[in-house]
CSV table of C-alpha atoms and ligand atoms in Angstrom, one decimal:
chain,number,residue,atom,x,y,z
A,772,MET,CA,-16.3,-35.6,-0.1
A,773,VAL,CA,-13.0,-33.7,0.7
A,774,GLU,CA,-13.6,-30.6,2.7
A,775,PRO,CA,-12.0,-27.5,1.3
A,776,GLU,CA,-9.0,-26.5,3.5
A,777,LYS,CA,-9.8,-23.8,6.0
A,778,VAL,CA,-7.8,-20.6,5.7
A,779,ARG,CA,-6.1,-19.7,9.1
A,780,CYS,CA,-5.5,-16.2,10.3
A,781,ARG,CA,-1.8,-15.3,9.9
A,782,ILE,CA,-2.0,-13.4,13.3
A,783,CYS,CA,-4.0,-15.7,15.6
A,784,GLY,CA,-4.8,-18.9,13.8
A,785,GLY,CA,-8.5,-18.2,13.8
A,786,ASN,CA,-10.8,-19.1,10.9
A,787,VAL,CA,-10.8,-16.6,8.0
A,788,SER,CA,-14.1,-16.2,6.3
A,789,GLU,CA,-13.9,-15.0,2.8
A,790,PHE,CA,-16.1,-11.9,1.9
A,791,LEU,CA,-14.7,-10.7,-1.4
A,792,ASP,CA,-13.4,-12.6,-4.4
A,793,LEU,CA,-11.6,-10.3,-6.9
A,794,GLY,CA,-10.7,-13.3,-9.3
A,795,ARG,CA,-7.7,-14.2,-11.1
A,796,GLN,CA,-5.1,-11.5,-10.9
A,797,PRO,CA,-1.5,-10.9,-12.0
A,798,LEU,CA,1.3,-9.4,-9.9
A,799,SER,CA,0.3,-5.7,-9.6
A,800,ASP,CA,3.8,-4.4,-10.3
A,801,ALA,CA,4.8,-6.9,-13.0
A,802,PHE,CA,4.9,-4.5,-16.0
A,803,ARG,CA,5.8,-6.3,-19.2
A,804,ALA,CA,8.0,-5.6,-22.1
A,805,PRO,CA,5.7,-5.6,-25.2
A,806,ASP,CA,7.7,-8.4,-26.9
A,807,CYS,CA,7.9,-10.6,-23.6
A,808,THR,CA,6.6,-14.1,-24.3
A,809,GLU,CA,7.1,-15.5,-20.8
A,810,GLU,CA,3.9,-16.8,-19.2
A,811,GLU,CA,2.3,-14.4,-16.8
A,812,PHE,CA,1.9,-15.4,-13.2
A,813,PHE,CA,-1.7,-15.3,-11.9
A,814,TYR,CA,-3.1,-16.1,-8.4
A,815,ARG,CA,-6.6,-15.8,-6.9
A,816,LEU,CA,-7.2,-12.6,-5.1
A,817,ALA,CA,-9.7,-12.9,-2.3
A,818,VAL,CA,-10.0,-11.3,1.1
A,819,GLY,CA,-11.6,-12.7,4.3
A,820,ARG,CA,-12.1,-11.7,7.9
A,821,CYS,CA,-10.7,-13.5,11.0
A,822,GLU,CA,-13.6,-14.7,13.2
A,823,LEU,CA,-11.5,-14.4,16.3
A,824,CYS,CA,-9.3,-11.1,15.9
A,825,THR,CA,-11.2,-9.4,13.1
A,826,MET,CA,-8.0,-9.0,10.9
A,827,VAL,CA,-8.9,-8.7,7.2
A,828,GLN,CA,-6.5,-10.6,5.0
A,829,MET,CA,-5.9,-12.3,1.8
A,830,THR,CA,-6.6,-15.9,1.6
A,831,GLU,CA,-3.7,-16.8,-0.7
A,832,GLU,CA,-0.2,-15.7,-0.4
A,833,VAL,CA,2.1,-14.6,-3.2
A,834,PRO,CA,5.8,-15.6,-2.5
A,835,ARG,CA,7.7,-12.5,-1.5
A,836,GLU,CA,10.5,-12.9,-4.0
A,837,ARG,CA,8.1,-12.8,-7.0
A,838,MET,CA,6.9,-9.3,-5.9
A,839,PHE,CA,10.0,-7.6,-4.4
A,840,HIS,CA,13.3,-8.0,-6.6
A,841,HIS,CA,15.7,-6.1,-8.6
A,842,GLY,CA,13.2,-4.9,-11.1
A,843,TYR,CA,10.5,-3.8,-8.6
A,844,PRO,CA,9.3,-0.6,-10.2
A,845,TYR,CA,7.7,1.6,-7.6
A,846,ARG,CA,9.4,4.7,-6.6
A,847,SER,CA,8.2,6.4,-3.3
A,848,SER,CA,9.7,9.7,-4.4
A,849,GLY,CA,7.4,10.0,-7.5
A,850,SER,CA,4.9,12.2,-5.6
A,851,SER,CA,5.9,15.7,-4.1
A,852,VAL,CA,3.1,15.3,-1.5
A,853,MET,CA,4.7,12.0,-0.4
A,854,ARG,CA,8.3,13.5,-0.4
A,855,GLN,CA,7.0,16.2,1.9
A,856,HIS,CA,5.1,13.7,4.0
A,857,PHE,CA,8.3,11.6,4.6
A,858,THR,CA,10.5,14.6,5.2
A,859,ARG,CA,8.1,15.9,7.9
A,860,THR,CA,7.9,12.4,9.3
A,861,ALA,CA,11.7,12.0,9.6
A,862,LEU,CA,12.0,15.5,11.2
A,863,ARG,CA,9.3,14.7,13.7
A,864,TYR,CA,11.1,11.6,14.9
A,865,ILE,CA,14.4,13.3,15.0
A,866,GLU,CA,12.9,16.0,17.2
A,867,THR,CA,11.0,13.6,19.5
A,868,GLU,CA,12.3,10.0,19.8
A,869,LEU,CA,15.8,10.5,18.5
A,870,MET,CA,17.2,13.1,21.0
A,871,GLY,CA,19.5,10.8,22.9
A,872,PRO,CA,23.4,10.7,22.5
A,873,ASP,CA,23.6,8.1,19.8
A,874,PRO,CA,20.0,7.4,18.5
A,875,PHE,CA,19.4,4.6,16.2
A,876,PHE,CA,16.5,4.6,13.6
A,877,VAL,CA,15.6,1.5,11.5
A,878,GLU,CA,13.2,1.6,8.5
A,879,ILE,CA,11.5,-1.5,7.1
A,880,GLY,CA,11.0,-1.0,3.3
A,881,CYS,CA,12.9,2.3,2.7
A,882,ASN,CA,12.4,2.0,-1.1
A,883,ASP,CA,14.4,4.9,-2.7
A,884,GLY,CA,15.3,6.6,0.6
A,885,VAL,CA,12.6,9.2,0.4
A,886,LEU,CA,12.6,9.3,4.2
A,887,LEU,CA,16.1,8.0,5.1
A,888,ARG,CA,17.7,10.8,3.0
A,889,THR,CA,16.7,13.3,5.9
A,890,MET,CA,18.2,10.9,8.4
A,891,ALA,CA,21.4,10.8,6.5
A,892,GLU,CA,21.5,14.7,6.0
A,893,SER,CA,20.7,15.0,9.8
A,894,GLY,CA,23.6,12.7,10.8
A,895,VAL,CA,21.2,10.3,12.5
A,896,ARG,CA,22.4,6.7,12.7
A,897,HIS,CA,20.1,4.7,10.7
A,898,LEU,CA,19.6,1.5,8.7
A,899,GLY,CA,17.0,0.7,6.0
A,900,PHE,CA,15.9,-2.8,4.9
A,901,GLU,CA,15.1,-3.0,1.3
A,902,PRO,CA,15.0,-6.1,-0.7
A,903,SER,CA,14.3,-4.6,-4.1
A,904,GLY,CA,17.7,-3.9,-5.6
A,905,ALA,CA,17.1,-1.0,-7.9
A,906,VAL,CA,15.4,1.2,-5.3
A,907,ALA,CA,17.8,0.3,-2.7
A,908,ALA,CA,20.6,1.5,-5.0
A,909,THR,CA,18.8,4.8,-5.5
A,910,ALA,CA,18.5,5.1,-1.7
A,911,ARG,CA,22.2,4.5,-1.2
A,912,GLY,CA,22.9,7.2,-3.8
A,913,ARG,CA,21.1,9.6,-1.6
A,914,GLY,CA,23.3,8.8,1.3
A,915,ALA,CA,21.2,6.2,3.1
A,916,ARG,CA,22.5,3.1,4.7
A,917,VAL,CA,20.6,0.2,3.3
A,918,ARG,CA,20.7,-3.6,3.6
A,919,SER,CA,19.4,-5.4,0.6
A,920,ASP,CA,17.3,-7.8,2.6
A,921,PHE,CA,13.8,-8.7,3.7
A,922,PHE,CA,13.2,-7.8,7.4
A,923,ASP,CA,12.1,-10.7,9.5
A,924,GLU,CA,13.1,-12.3,12.8
A,925,PRO,CA,16.6,-13.6,11.8
A,926,ALA,CA,17.3,-10.1,10.3
A,927,GLY,CA,16.2,-8.5,13.6
A,928,ILE,CA,18.4,-10.8,15.7
A,929,ALA,CA,21.5,-10.2,13.5
A,930,LEU,CA,21.1,-6.4,13.6
A,931,ARG,CA,20.6,-6.2,17.3
A,932,ASP,CA,23.8,-8.4,17.7
A,933,ARG,CA,25.7,-6.2,15.4
A,934,GLU,CA,24.5,-2.7,16.2
A,935,GLY,CA,22.5,-2.7,19.4
A,936,PRO,CA,18.9,-1.7,20.2
A,937,ALA,CA,16.9,0.7,18.0
A,938,ASP,CA,14.9,3.6,19.3
A,939,VAL,CA,12.5,3.7,16.4
A,940,VAL,CA,11.6,0.9,14.1
A,941,TYR,CA,9.5,2.7,11.4
A,942,SER,CA,7.8,1.4,8.3
A,943,ALA,CA,5.4,2.8,5.8
A,944,ASN,CA,3.3,1.0,3.3
A,945,THR,CA,5.3,-2.2,4.0
A,946,ILE,CA,4.0,-4.0,7.2
A,947,CYS,CA,0.7,-4.7,5.5
A,948,HIS,CA,2.7,-6.4,2.7
A,949,ILE,CA,4.0,-9.0,5.1
A,950,PRO,CA,2.1,-12.4,5.6
A,951,TYR,CA,5.0,-13.6,7.8
A,952,MET,CA,4.0,-11.0,10.4
A,953,GLN,CA,4.7,-13.2,13.4
A,954,SER,CA,8.4,-13.4,12.4
A,955,VAL,CA,8.5,-9.6,11.8
A,956,LEU,CA,7.0,-8.9,15.3
A,957,ARG,CA,9.5,-11.1,16.9
A,958,GLY,CA,12.3,-9.5,14.9
A,959,VAL,CA,11.1,-6.1,16.2
A,960,ASP,CA,10.8,-7.3,19.8
A,961,VAL,CA,14.4,-8.5,19.7
A,962,LEU,CA,15.6,-5.2,18.0
A,963,LEU,CA,13.7,-2.5,19.8
A,964,GLY,CA,15.2,-0.8,23.0
A,965,PRO,CA,13.2,-1.0,26.2
A,966,SER,CA,11.6,2.4,25.6
A,967,GLY,CA,11.6,2.3,21.8
A,968,VAL,CA,8.6,2.5,19.5
A,969,PHE,CA,7.5,0.4,16.5
A,970,VAL,CA,5.6,2.7,14.2
A,971,PHE,CA,3.9,1.7,11.0
A,972,GLU,CA,1.4,3.4,8.7
A,973,ASP,CA,-0.7,1.5,6.0
A,974,PRO,CA,-4.1,1.9,4.2
A,975,TYR,CA,-6.9,1.9,6.7
A,976,LEU,CA,-9.8,-0.4,6.5
A,977,GLY,CA,-12.2,2.3,7.5
A,978,ASP,CA,-11.3,4.4,4.5
A,979,ILE,CA,-11.3,1.4,2.2
A,980,ILE,CA,-14.8,0.4,3.2
A,981,ASP,CA,-16.2,3.9,3.3
A,982,LYS,CA,-14.8,4.8,-0.1
A,983,THR,CA,-15.3,1.3,-1.8
A,984,ALA,CA,-11.6,1.4,-2.4
A,985,PHE,CA,-11.3,-2.1,-3.5
A,986,ASP,CA,-8.2,-1.4,-5.5
A,987,GLN,CA,-6.3,-1.1,-2.3
A,988,ILE,CA,-6.6,-4.8,-2.4
A,989,TYR,CA,-3.8,-6.5,-4.5
A,990,ASP,CA,-1.0,-9.0,-4.0
A,991,GLU,CA,1.2,-6.7,-2.0
A,992,HIS,CA,-1.4,-5.6,0.5
A,993,PHE,CA,-1.9,-8.8,2.4
A,994,PHE,CA,-3.5,-7.3,5.5
A,995,LEU,CA,-6.1,-4.5,5.7
A,996,PHE,CA,-5.5,-3.1,9.2
A,997,SER,CA,-8.0,-1.5,11.5
A,998,ALA,CA,-7.4,-0.2,15.0
A,999,ARG,CA,-9.3,-3.2,16.5
A,1000,SER,CA,-7.2,-5.7,14.6
A,1001,VAL,CA,-3.9,-4.0,15.2
A,1002,LEU,CA,-4.7,-3.8,18.9
A,1003,ALA,CA,-5.3,-7.7,19.0
A,1004,MET,CA,-2.1,-8.2,17.1
A,1005,ALA,CA,-0.1,-6.0,19.4
A,1006,GLU,CA,-1.4,-7.5,22.5
A,1007,ARG,CA,-0.7,-11.1,21.2
A,1008,SER,CA,2.9,-10.3,20.4
A,1009,GLY,CA,3.7,-8.5,23.7
A,1010,PHE,CA,3.3,-4.8,22.5
A,1011,GLU,CA,0.8,-2.2,23.5
A,1012,LEU,CA,-0.9,0.0,21.0
A,1013,VAL,CA,-0.4,3.5,22.3
A,1014,ASP,CA,-1.3,5.8,19.5
A,1015,VAL,CA,-3.2,6.0,16.2
A,1016,GLU,CA,-3.2,8.9,13.8
A,1017,ARG,CA,-5.4,9.0,10.7
A,1018,LEU,CA,-3.3,10.3,7.7
A,1019,PRO,CA,-4.7,11.7,4.5
A,1020,VAL,CA,-2.1,10.2,2.3
A,1021,HIS,CA,-2.7,7.3,-0.2
A,1022,GLY,CA,-6.4,7.6,0.1
A,1023,GLY,CA,-6.6,7.3,3.9
A,1024,GLU,CA,-4.2,5.6,6.2
A,1025,VAL,CA,-3.5,5.2,9.9
A,1026,ARG,CA,-0.2,5.4,11.7
A,1027,TYR,CA,0.0,2.9,14.6
A,1028,THR,CA,2.5,3.3,17.3
A,1029,LEU,CA,3.3,0.2,19.5
A,1030,ALA,CA,5.5,0.3,22.6
A,1031,ARG,CA,6.5,-2.2,25.3
A,1032,PRO,CA,3.6,-2.6,27.9
A,1033,GLY,CA,3.6,0.1,30.5
A,1034,MET,CA,6.4,2.3,28.8
A,1035,ARG,CA,4.1,4.9,27.3
A,1036,ARG,CA,0.8,6.5,28.1
A,1037,ARG,CA,-1.9,5.5,25.7
A,1038,ALA,CA,-3.2,8.4,23.6
A,1039,GLY,CA,-7.0,9.1,23.7
A,1040,SER,CA,-7.0,8.7,19.9
A,1041,VAL,CA,-6.8,4.9,20.3
A,1042,GLY,CA,-10.1,4.7,22.3
A,1043,ARG,CA,-11.8,7.1,20.0
A,1044,LEU,CA,-10.9,5.3,16.8
A,1045,LEU,CA,-11.9,2.0,18.5
A,1046,ALA,CA,-15.2,3.5,19.5
A,1047,TRP,CA,-15.8,4.8,15.9
A,1048,GLU,CA,-15.0,1.4,14.4
A,1049,ASP,CA,-17.4,-0.3,16.8
A,1050,ALA,CA,-20.2,2.2,16.1
A,1051,ARG,CA,-19.6,1.9,12.4
A,1052,GLY,CA,-19.6,-1.9,12.7
A,1053,LEU,CA,-16.5,-1.7,10.6
A,1054,ALA,CA,-15.5,-5.5,10.8
A,1055,GLU,CA,-19.0,-6.8,11.0
A,1056,PRO,CA,-19.9,-9.4,8.4
A,1057,GLU,CA,-22.9,-7.3,7.2
A,1058,THR,CA,-20.6,-4.2,6.7
A,1059,LEU,CA,-18.1,-6.4,4.7
A,1060,ALA,CA,-20.9,-7.8,2.6
A,1061,GLY,CA,-22.2,-4.3,1.9
A,1062,PHE,CA,-18.7,-3.4,0.6
A,1063,ALA,CA,-18.6,-6.5,-1.6
A,1064,ALA,CA,-22.0,-5.4,-3.0
A,1065,ALA,CA,-20.6,-1.8,-3.6
A,1066,VAL,CA,-17.6,-3.3,-5.4
A,1067,GLY,CA,-19.9,-5.3,-7.6
A,1068,ARG,CA,-21.7,-2.0,-8.6
A,1069,VAL,CA,-18.3,-0.4,-9.7
A,1070,ARG,CA,-17.5,-3.5,-11.6
A,1071,SER,CA,-20.6,-3.2,-13.7
A,1072,GLU,CA,-20.8,0.7,-14.1
A,1073,LEU,CA,-17.1,1.5,-14.9
A,1074,PRO,CA,-16.8,-0.7,-18.0
A,1075,ASP,CA,-20.4,0.3,-19.2
A,1076,LEU,CA,-19.3,3.9,-19.1
A,1077,LEU,CA,-16.1,3.2,-20.9
A,1078,ARG,CA,-17.9,1.3,-23.6
A,1079,SER,CA,-20.5,4.0,-24.1
A,1080,LEU,CA,-17.8,6.6,-24.5
A,1081,ARG,CA,-15.8,4.4,-26.9
A,1082,ASP,CA,-18.9,3.8,-29.0
A,1083,GLY,CA,-19.6,7.5,-28.9
A,1084,GLY,CA,-16.2,8.1,-30.6
A,1085,LYS,CA,-14.5,9.5,-27.5
A,1086,THR,CA,-10.9,8.9,-26.5
A,1087,VAL,CA,-10.1,7.7,-23.1
A,1088,VAL,CA,-6.7,7.3,-21.5
A,1089,GLY,CA,-5.6,6.3,-17.9
A,1090,TYR,CA,-3.7,8.4,-15.5
A,1091,GLY,CA,-1.3,6.7,-13.2
A,1092,ALA,CA,-0.3,3.1,-13.7
A,1093,THR,CA,-0.7,2.3,-10.0
A,1094,ALA,CA,-0.4,-1.2,-8.5
A,1095,LYS,CA,-4.2,-0.5,-7.6
A,1096,SER,CA,-5.0,-0.2,-11.3
A,1097,ALA,CA,-4.2,-3.9,-11.8
A,1098,THR,CA,-7.0,-4.9,-9.6
A,1099,VAL,CA,-9.5,-2.5,-11.3
A,1100,THR,CA,-8.6,-3.3,-14.8
A,1101,ASN,CA,-8.4,-7.1,-14.4
A,1102,HIS,CA,-11.4,-7.3,-12.1
A,1103,CYS,CA,-13.6,-5.0,-14.3
A,1104,GLY,CA,-12.3,-6.4,-17.8
A,1105,ILE,CA,-10.9,-3.1,-18.8
A,1106,GLY,CA,-8.2,-3.5,-21.6
A,1107,PRO,CA,-6.7,-1.3,-24.3
A,1108,ASP,CA,-9.9,-1.4,-26.2
A,1109,LEU,CA,-11.5,0.8,-23.5
A,1110,VAL,CA,-8.4,2.7,-22.2
A,1111,SER,CA,-5.9,3.2,-25.0
A,1112,TYR,CA,-2.9,3.8,-22.7
A,1113,ILE,CA,-2.1,4.9,-19.2
A,1114,CYS,CA,0.4,7.8,-18.6
A,1115,ASP,CA,2.8,7.6,-15.7
A,1116,THR,CA,5.9,9.4,-14.5
A,1117,THR,CA,7.8,6.2,-13.4
A,1118,PRO,CA,10.7,5.4,-16.0
A,1119,ALA,CA,10.5,1.7,-15.2
A,1120,LYS,CA,6.8,1.4,-16.1
A,1121,GLN,CA,7.0,3.5,-19.4
A,1122,GLY,CA,7.2,1.7,-22.7
A,1123,ARG,CA,5.8,-1.5,-20.9
A,1124,LEU,CA,2.3,-3.1,-20.7
A,1125,THR,CA,0.3,-3.2,-17.5
A,1126,PRO,CA,0.0,-6.6,-15.8
A,1127,GLY,CA,-2.8,-8.8,-17.0
A,1128,ALA,CA,-4.8,-6.0,-18.8
A,1129,HIS,CA,-1.8,-5.3,-21.2
A,1130,ILE,CA,-2.5,-1.5,-21.4
A,1131,PRO,CA,0.5,0.4,-22.8
A,1132,VAL,CA,2.2,2.8,-20.4
A,1133,ARG,CA,3.4,6.0,-21.8
A,1134,PRO,CA,5.1,9.2,-20.3
A,1135,PRO,CA,2.8,12.0,-19.3
A,1136,ALA,CA,4.1,14.0,-22.3
A,1137,ALA,CA,1.9,11.7,-24.4
A,1138,PHE,CA,-1.2,12.9,-22.4
A,1139,ALA,CA,-0.2,16.6,-23.0
A,1140,ALA,CA,0.2,16.0,-26.8
A,1141,ASP,CA,-2.9,13.8,-27.4
A,1142,ARG,CA,-5.5,15.9,-25.5
A,1143,PRO,CA,-7.8,12.9,-24.9
A,1144,ASP,CA,-11.5,13.6,-24.1
A,1145,TYR,CA,-11.5,11.7,-20.9
A,1146,ALA,CA,-8.9,10.6,-18.3
A,1147,LEU,CA,-9.6,7.7,-16.0
A,1148,LEU,CA,-7.8,8.6,-12.7
A,1149,PHE,CA,-6.2,5.3,-11.5
A,1150,ALA,CA,-3.8,7.4,-9.1
A,1151,TRP,CA,-6.9,8.9,-7.3
A,1152,ASN,CA,-4.9,9.0,-4.0
A,1153,HIS,CA,-2.7,11.7,-5.6
A,1154,ALA,CA,-5.8,13.6,-7.0
A,1155,ASP,CA,-4.9,17.1,-5.6
A,1156,GLU,CA,-1.3,16.8,-6.9
A,1157,ILE,CA,-2.4,15.6,-10.3
A,1158,MET,CA,-5.3,17.9,-10.8
A,1159,ALA,CA,-3.2,20.9,-10.0
A,1160,LYS,CA,-0.5,19.7,-12.4
A,1161,GLU,CA,-3.1,19.0,-15.2
A,1162,ARG,CA,-5.3,22.1,-14.7
A,1163,ARG,CA,-5.0,22.7,-18.5
A,1164,PHE,CA,-6.6,19.3,-19.3
A,1165,ARG,CA,-9.9,20.3,-17.5
A,1166,ALA,CA,-9.7,23.9,-18.7
A,1167,SER,CA,-9.6,22.8,-22.3
A,1168,GLY,CA,-12.6,20.6,-22.1
A,1169,GLY,CA,-11.1,17.3,-20.8
A,1170,ARG,CA,-13.0,15.4,-18.3
A,1171,TRP,CA,-11.9,13.2,-15.4
A,1172,ILE,CA,-13.4,9.8,-14.7
A,1173,ARG,CA,-13.4,8.7,-11.1
A,1174,TYR,CA,-14.4,5.3,-9.6
A,1175,VAL,CA,-13.7,6.0,-6.0
A,1176,PRO,CA,-16.0,6.3,-4.1
A,1177,GLU,CA,-18.3,5.7,-7.0
A,1178,VAL,CA,-18.2,6.0,-10.7
A,1179,ARG,CA,-18.6,9.6,-11.9
A,1180,VAL,CA,-17.4,12.0,-14.5
A,1181,LEU,CA,-16.0,15.4,-13.2
B,2117,SAM,N1,8.1,2.9,2.6
B,2117,SAM,C1,7.9,3.4,1.1
B,2117,SAM,C2,6.7,4.1,0.9
B,2117,SAM,O1,5.9,4.2,1.9
B,2117,SAM,O2,6.5,4.8,-0.2
B,2117,SAM,C3,7.9,2.1,0.2
B,2117,SAM,C4,6.6,1.3,0.1
B,2117,SAM,S1,6.7,0.1,-1.1
B,2117,SAM,C5,5.0,0.0,-1.5
B,2117,SAM,C6,7.0,-1.3,-0.1
B,2117,SAM,C7,8.4,-1.6,-0.1
B,2117,SAM,O3,8.7,-2.6,0.9
B,2117,SAM,C8,9.1,-2.1,-1.4
B,2117,SAM,O4,10.2,-1.3,-1.8
B,2117,SAM,C9,9.6,-3.6,-1.0
B,2117,SAM,O5,10.8,-3.9,-1.6
B,2117,SAM,C10,9.8,-3.5,0.6
B,2117,SAM,N2,9.6,-4.8,1.2
B,2117,SAM,C11,8.7,-5.8,1.0
B,2117,SAM,N3,8.9,-6.7,2.1
B,2117,SAM,C12,9.8,-6.2,3.0
B,2117,SAM,C13,10.5,-6.7,4.0
B,2117,SAM,N4,10.1,-7.9,4.6
B,2117,SAM,N5,11.4,-6.0,4.7
B,2117,SAM,C14,11.8,-4.9,4.0
B,2117,SAM,N6,11.3,-4.4,3.0
B,2117,SAM,C15,10.3,-5.0,2.4
B,2118,TMP,P1,0.8,5.0,-5.9
B,2118,TMP,O1,-0.6,5.3,-5.9
B,2118,TMP,O2,1.1,3.5,-5.5
B,2118,TMP,O3,1.7,5.8,-5.2
B,2118,TMP,O4,1.2,5.0,-7.5
B,2118,TMP,C1,1.1,6.2,-8.1
B,2118,TMP,C2,1.5,6.0,-9.5
B,2118,TMP,O5,1.2,7.2,-10.3
B,2118,TMP,C3,3.1,5.8,-9.8
B,2118,TMP,O6,3.3,4.8,-10.8
B,2118,TMP,C4,3.5,7.3,-10.3
B,2118,TMP,C5,2.3,7.8,-10.9
B,2118,TMP,N1,2.2,9.3,-10.8
B,2118,TMP,C6,2.1,10.0,-11.9
B,2118,TMP,O7,2.2,9.5,-13.1
B,2118,TMP,N2,2.0,11.4,-11.9
B,2118,TMP,C7,1.9,12.0,-10.6
B,2118,TMP,O8,1.8,13.2,-10.6
B,2118,TMP,C8,1.9,11.2,-9.5
B,2118,TMP,C9,1.8,11.8,-8.2
B,2118,TMP,C10,2.0,9.9,-9.6
B,2119,ZN,ZN1,-7.1,-13.6,13.8
């Protein structure tokens, strides 16, 4: 008998043991034109934990060009909370790390320039790497300097040769997308000045486990970071983890700051978060098995609820055609028979069908006009912003359905 091939950790080469299989999944951001006849791409979405460094990661990689291309629809500026978050972040680095005579700020995955516009307006020398053409063009329109390229080791070397060392290499919701992490870390190592910092923020394994937020797992989220796994990753690649900050955005993230060894004092938050993770048993196989069991409960309860509402003659629509919603709809078998459409503000998603499940996407005006009985909140990470905007829905008797941290009607 031929042994199945072992999956090796993309950080340390250790054995990755799978703990959750979310089945056959489409690309989470591949919204389809209704008349499209092209065969849809599917892959197997499963995650495992490295037995050596504890890094949680996908067991199968989707080629980067399939996900990030001219038609990539996600717009970072689509949320007012996120616009504010990135303006504040830019100002913070301008006031702390970028006070020298000719500072240089590099962003990996700058999308539509939601952060770099502040760098441009403040006259700070900067460069964004953004392989997805349409969003890169929007960023340029906002005054940002953008290279339409993936960041990796060759890109880091070329930039250092051309423009010298960076003071800050920053990245939000992108580093966890990158299976070829070794190359990125080597690229940052070449590019970063001696006292520079490498800062990245991504969904936090602690929040994902505690909230049963299994929809944070999809093709683009290759790694689910924790302080413990990022510490190991930093040390292996010649960096030191000097700070961690928990962020409330996107359902719970951590901002990690890496520096060259001995260059920065390590903040107390690092030890505190590591201690919390150890006490919580965050990356213990039993914890991960418990998470998988909780995902199984949502998978049976959510479609049950939607079927009983439909059978009772109620109307249900979705709110927010997030990449996350691809995992939920495809894993739970939710199609247009249970959720008649999903409303979303993103022009590039409207008029299309969601990947795999083929639920139509409509502008929020449809939601206001139709007054459905129930709205399934796929964009739960933007709940405060959306609830405030849609106060009238609840006031006129509409009910929200949540599935994070568990299935409930509000
Ligand atoms: N930073 C923004 C934010 O937090 O909203 C954008 C996040 S978006 C989920 C991820 C972005 O990273 C996409 O625009 C994608 O095109 C870009 N990306 C993916 N791989 C990349 C790489 N190797 N280098 C630079 N950008 C990359
Ligand atoms: P995200 O969770 O990956 O940021 O995606 C959020 C999606 O929800 C995105 O497609 C835009 C959409 N959205 C709305 O339709 N209305 C809103 O008020 C917000 C904040 C997001
Ligand atoms: Zn490992």
